[in-house]
Amino acid sequence: MKTVAIIPAAGSGKRLKSKEKKPFVLLGGKPLIAYSLEALAAAKYINGIIIAVEAESIERLKEIINRYGFKKVIGIVKGGKTRTESVRNCFRAIDKPCDIVLIHDGARPFPETRTIRDSIRYAKKFGGCVAARPATDTIKLVDKNLFVERTLDRKYLWSAQTPQTFRYDILKKALSRIKGNLNMTDDACVLERLGKTVKILKSSARNIKVTTKEDLKIAEALI
Ligand code: C5P
């Protein structure tokens, strides 16, 4: 079975409020992007990795890939205006059909080996799989003026993370069907629209996304 990993890392990183571009912000002395790359490169069931970054970051990313010797990287592409566009650009760079495509945020430095392995297994079995955490807060559905409409039942609420992993053929079809709205905050949405099955895989609490300065401090503490 052949699995290609896609890393969208072309976000503007504005919420981090850092002079440095997010993929290159140092975490424990190492660029943030090197963590997700390292974890995916170490997973024996991943055969190739394709990354999307902003056009002006491509050369720097190449330099990091050489410095750390990430041999599984088979493509670097220019990101799009939205995350979905960046994922689609990576998907198009897969040269020949594979079996499974695993998508993992460049901003999540600590995906567990178990999560990577099981998400591939679930994608094979169910078509699509999303790593997620059970909601710990009570979630309110509100109207546009921020008045509470109702409280959702926490038993059925999960926070979606990555990896989000899919059978190649299903993801291909889902991506080809998107018209207009290319702004989806996660990848499973494109499958849900097609009425396809997406299975939840409980991931570890360490699988955080670095979005703000506070997240960077938490990530430092986790190291
Ligand atoms: O914005 P958000 O935190 O959801 O971004 C998640 C991941 O998607 C990040 O790794 C970010 O770099 C990536 N992204 C992208 N292209 C965009 C927007 C976000 O690759 N246009």
mmCIF file of N, CA and C in Angstrom, residues 49-99:
data_model
loop_
_atom_site.group_PDB
_atom_site.id
_atom_site.type_symbol
_atom_site.label_atom_id
_atom_site.label_comp_id
_atom_site.label_asym_id
_atom_site.label_seq_id
_atom_site.Cartn_x
_atom_site.Cartn_y
_atom_site.Cartn_z
ATOM 1 N N ILE A 49 6.454 12.699 0.759
ATOM 2 C CA ILE A 49 5.865 13.872 1.434
ATOM 3 C C ILE A 49 5.869 15.052 0.460
ATOM 4 N N ILE A 50 4.736 15.761 0.391
ATOM 5 C CA ILE A 50 4.644 16.970 -0.439
ATOM 6 C C ILE A 50 4.218 18.129 0.468
ATOM 7 N N ILE A 51 4.925 19.247 0.368
ATOM 8 C CA ILE A 51 4.674 20.377 1.277
ATOM 9 C C ILE A 51 4.250 21.608 0.487
ATOM 10 N N ALA A 52 3.290 22.374 1.044
ATOM 11 C CA ALA A 52 2.932 23.673 0.441
ATOM 12 C C ALA A 52 3.405 24.785 1.372
ATOM 13 N N VAL A 53 4.160 25.723 0.823
ATOM 14 C CA VAL A 53 4.562 26.924 1.575
ATOM 15 C C VAL A 53 4.341 28.146 0.675
ATOM 16 N N GLU A 54 4.444 29.320 1.273
ATOM 17 C CA GLU A 54 4.334 30.547 0.476
ATOM 18 C C GLU A 54 5.505 30.582 -0.518
ATOM 19 N N ALA A 55 5.261 31.196 -1.682
ATOM 20 C CA ALA A 55 6.278 31.192 -2.745
ATOM 21 C C ALA A 55 7.648 31.660 -2.238
ATOM 22 N N GLU A 56 7.640 32.724 -1.422
ATOM 23 C CA GLU A 56 8.941 33.274 -0.987
ATOM 24 C C GLU A 56 9.656 32.387 0.031
ATOM 25 N N SER A 57 8.987 31.322 0.494
ATOM 26 C CA SER A 57 9.618 30.452 1.495
ATOM 27 C C SER A 57 10.178 29.167 0.907
ATOM 28 N N ILE A 58 9.975 28.979 -0.385
ATOM 29 C CA ILE A 58 10.357 27.693 -0.993
ATOM 30 C C ILE A 58 11.861 27.408 -0.841
ATOM 31 N N GLU A 59 12.694 28.417 -1.119
ATOM 32 C CA GLU A 59 14.144 28.193 -1.048
ATOM 33 C C GLU A 59 14.591 27.868 0.372
ATOM 34 N N ARG A 60 14.022 28.582 1.334
ATOM 35 C CA ARG A 60 14.378 28.322 2.742
ATOM 36 C C ARG A 60 13.954 26.927 3.171
ATOM 37 N N LEU A 61 12.796 26.515 2.700
ATOM 38 C CA LEU A 61 12.324 25.176 3.047
ATOM 39 C C LEU A 61 13.266 24.122 2.461
ATOM 40 N N LYS A 62 13.694 24.347 1.218
ATOM 41 C CA LYS A 62 14.629 23.401 0.581
ATOM 42 C C LYS A 62 15.890 23.259 1.409
ATOM 43 N N GLU A 63 16.349 24.405 1.921
ATOM 44 C CA GLU A 63 17.581 24.420 2.701
ATOM 45 C C GLU A 63 17.416 23.590 3.984
ATOM 46 N N ILE A 64 16.227 23.719 4.618
ATOM 47 C CA ILE A 64 15.949 22.951 5.846
ATOM 48 C C ILE A 64 15.873 21.450 5.538
ATOM 49 N N ILE A 65 15.229 21.139 4.410
ATOM 50 C CA ILE A 65 15.099 19.724 4.016
ATOM 51 C C ILE A 65 16.483 19.103 3.794
ATOM 52 N N ASN A 66 17.385 19.878 3.173
ATOM 53 C CA ASN A 66 18.753 19.391 2.970
ATOM 54 C C ASN A 66 19.496 19.272 4.285
ATOM 55 N N ARG A 67 19.324 20.301 5.136
ATOM 56 C CA ARG A 67 20.054 20.317 6.403
ATOM 57 C C ARG A 67 19.683 19.116 7.272
ATOM 58 N N TYR A 68 18.396 18.788 7.320
ATOM 59 C CA TYR A 68 17.947 17.683 8.180
ATOM 60 C C TYR A 68 17.887 16.348 7.428
ATOM 61 N N GLY A 69 18.128 16.379 6.143
ATOM 62 C CA GLY A 69 18.167 15.140 5.361
ATOM 63 C C GLY A 69 16.830 14.424 5.251
ATOM 64 N N PHE A 70 15.762 15.190 4.993
ATOM 65 C CA PHE A 70 14.441 14.567 4.847
ATOM 66 C C PHE A 70 14.302 14.008 3.429
ATOM 67 N N LYS A 71 14.683 12.747 3.290
ATOM 68 C CA LYS A 71 14.761 12.160 1.940
ATOM 69 C C LYS A 71 13.393 11.823 1.346
ATOM 70 N N LYS A 72 12.368 11.744 2.195
ATOM 71 C CA LYS A 72 11.054 11.348 1.656
ATOM 72 C C LYS A 72 10.324 12.489 0.957
ATOM 73 N N VAL A 73 10.876 13.715 1.035
ATOM 74 C CA VAL A 73 10.176 14.842 0.403
ATOM 75 C C VAL A 73 10.256 14.696 -1.115
ATOM 76 N N ILE A 74 9.076 14.589 -1.752
ATOM 77 C CA ILE A 74 9.051 14.403 -3.213
ATOM 78 C C ILE A 74 8.521 15.638 -3.941
ATOM 79 N N GLY A 75 8.077 16.638 -3.166
ATOM 80 C CA GLY A 75 7.581 17.843 -3.830
ATOM 81 C C GLY A 75 7.405 19.009 -2.868
ATOM 82 N N ILE A 76 7.681 20.213 -3.387
ATOM 83 C CA ILE A 76 7.397 21.443 -2.640
ATOM 84 C C ILE A 76 6.589 22.311 -3.590
ATOM 85 N N VAL A 77 5.417 22.729 -3.144
ATOM 86 C CA VAL A 77 4.577 23.537 -4.037
ATOM 87 C C VAL A 77 4.213 24.855 -3.373
ATOM 88 N N LYS A 78 3.772 25.779 -4.216
ATOM 89 C CA LYS A 78 3.311 27.074 -3.728
ATOM 90 C C LYS A 78 1.923 26.893 -3.123
ATOM 91 N N GLY A 79 1.739 27.481 -1.935
ATOM 92 C CA GLY A 79 0.436 27.382 -1.288
ATOM 93 C C GLY A 79 -0.600 28.237 -1.987
ATOM 94 N N GLY A 80 -1.857 28.046 -1.616
ATOM 95 C CA GLY A 80 -2.928 28.855 -2.177
ATOM 96 C C GLY A 80 -3.381 29.906 -1.180
ATOM 97 N N LYS A 81 -4.445 30.616 -1.548
ATOM 98 C CA LYS A 81 -4.954 31.664 -0.658
ATOM 99 C C LYS A 81 -5.630 31.060 0.572
ATOM 100 N N THR A 82 -6.166 29.851 0.410
ATOM 101 C CA THR A 82 -6.805 29.179 1.546
ATOM 102 C C THR A 82 -6.124 27.832 1.767
ATOM 103 N N ARG A 83 -6.401 27.283 2.931
ATOM 104 C CA ARG A 83 -5.827 25.983 3.263
ATOM 105 C C ARG A 83 -6.257 24.924 2.239
ATOM 106 N N THR A 84 -7.520 24.930 1.875
ATOM 107 C CA THR A 84 -8.016 23.931 0.917
ATOM 108 C C THR A 84 -7.268 24.043 -0.413
ATOM 109 N N GLU A 85 -7.004 25.289 -0.834
ATOM 110 C CA GLU A 85 -6.252 25.479 -2.081
ATOM 111 C C GLU A 85 -4.842 24.921 -1.950
ATOM 112 N N SER A 86 -4.230 25.141 -0.789
ATOM 113 C CA SER A 86 -2.873 24.614 -0.571
ATOM 114 C C SER A 86 -2.874 23.093 -0.640
ATOM 115 N N VAL A 87 -3.904 22.476 -0.013
ATOM 116 C CA VAL A 87 -4.006 21.009 -0.048
ATOM 117 C C VAL A 87 -4.193 20.541 -1.489
ATOM 118 N N ARG A 88 -5.052 21.249 -2.239
ATOM 119 C CA ARG A 88 -5.303 20.855 -3.618
ATOM 120 C C ARG A 88 -4.037 20.980 -4.474
ATOM 121 N N ASN A 89 -3.269 22.041 -4.230
ATOM 122 C CA ASN A 89 -2.008 22.185 -4.982
ATOM 123 C C ASN A 89 -1.071 21.005 -4.702
ATOM 124 N N CYS A 90 -1.009 20.594 -3.439
ATOM 125 C CA CYS A 90 -0.162 19.438 -3.093
ATOM 126 C C CYS A 90 -0.694 18.181 -3.761
ATOM 127 N N PHE A 91 -2.013 18.011 -3.693
ATOM 128 C CA PHE A 91 -2.624 16.802 -4.259
ATOM 129 C C PHE A 91 -2.293 16.677 -5.748
ATOM 130 N N ARG A 92 -2.351 17.810 -6.442
ATOM 131 C CA ARG A 92 -2.068 17.805 -7.890
ATOM 132 C C ARG A 92 -0.618 17.435 -8.191
ATOM 133 N N ALA A 93 0.251 17.609 -7.191
ATOM 134 C CA ALA A 93 1.671 17.310 -7.401
ATOM 135 C C ALA A 93 1.986 15.825 -7.178
ATOM 136 N N ILE A 94 0.974 15.044 -6.779
ATOM 137 C CA ILE A 94 1.203 13.589 -6.648
ATOM 138 C C ILE A 94 1.271 13.046 -8.079
ATOM 139 N N ASP A 95 2.423 12.516 -8.451
ATOM 140 C CA ASP A 95 2.607 12.215 -9.876
ATOM 141 C C ASP A 95 1.818 11.009 -10.360
ATOM 142 N N LYS A 96 1.784 9.921 -9.537
ATOM 143 C CA LYS A 96 0.892 8.828 -9.965
ATOM 144 C C LYS A 96 0.014 8.397 -8.797
ATOM 145 N N PRO A 97 -1.201 7.902 -9.113
ATOM 146 C CA PRO A 97 -2.141 7.558 -8.058
ATOM 147 C C PRO A 97 -1.510 6.664 -6.987
ATOM 148 N N CYS A 98 -1.808 6.979 -5.717
ATOM 149 C CA CYS A 98 -1.352 6.129 -4.628
ATOM 150 C C CYS A 98 -2.603 5.540 -3.964
ATOM 151 N N ASP A 99 -2.465 4.934 -2.799
ATOM 152 C CA ASP A 99 -3.640 4.327 -2.150
ATOM 153 C C ASP A 99 -4.264 5.280 -1.137
#
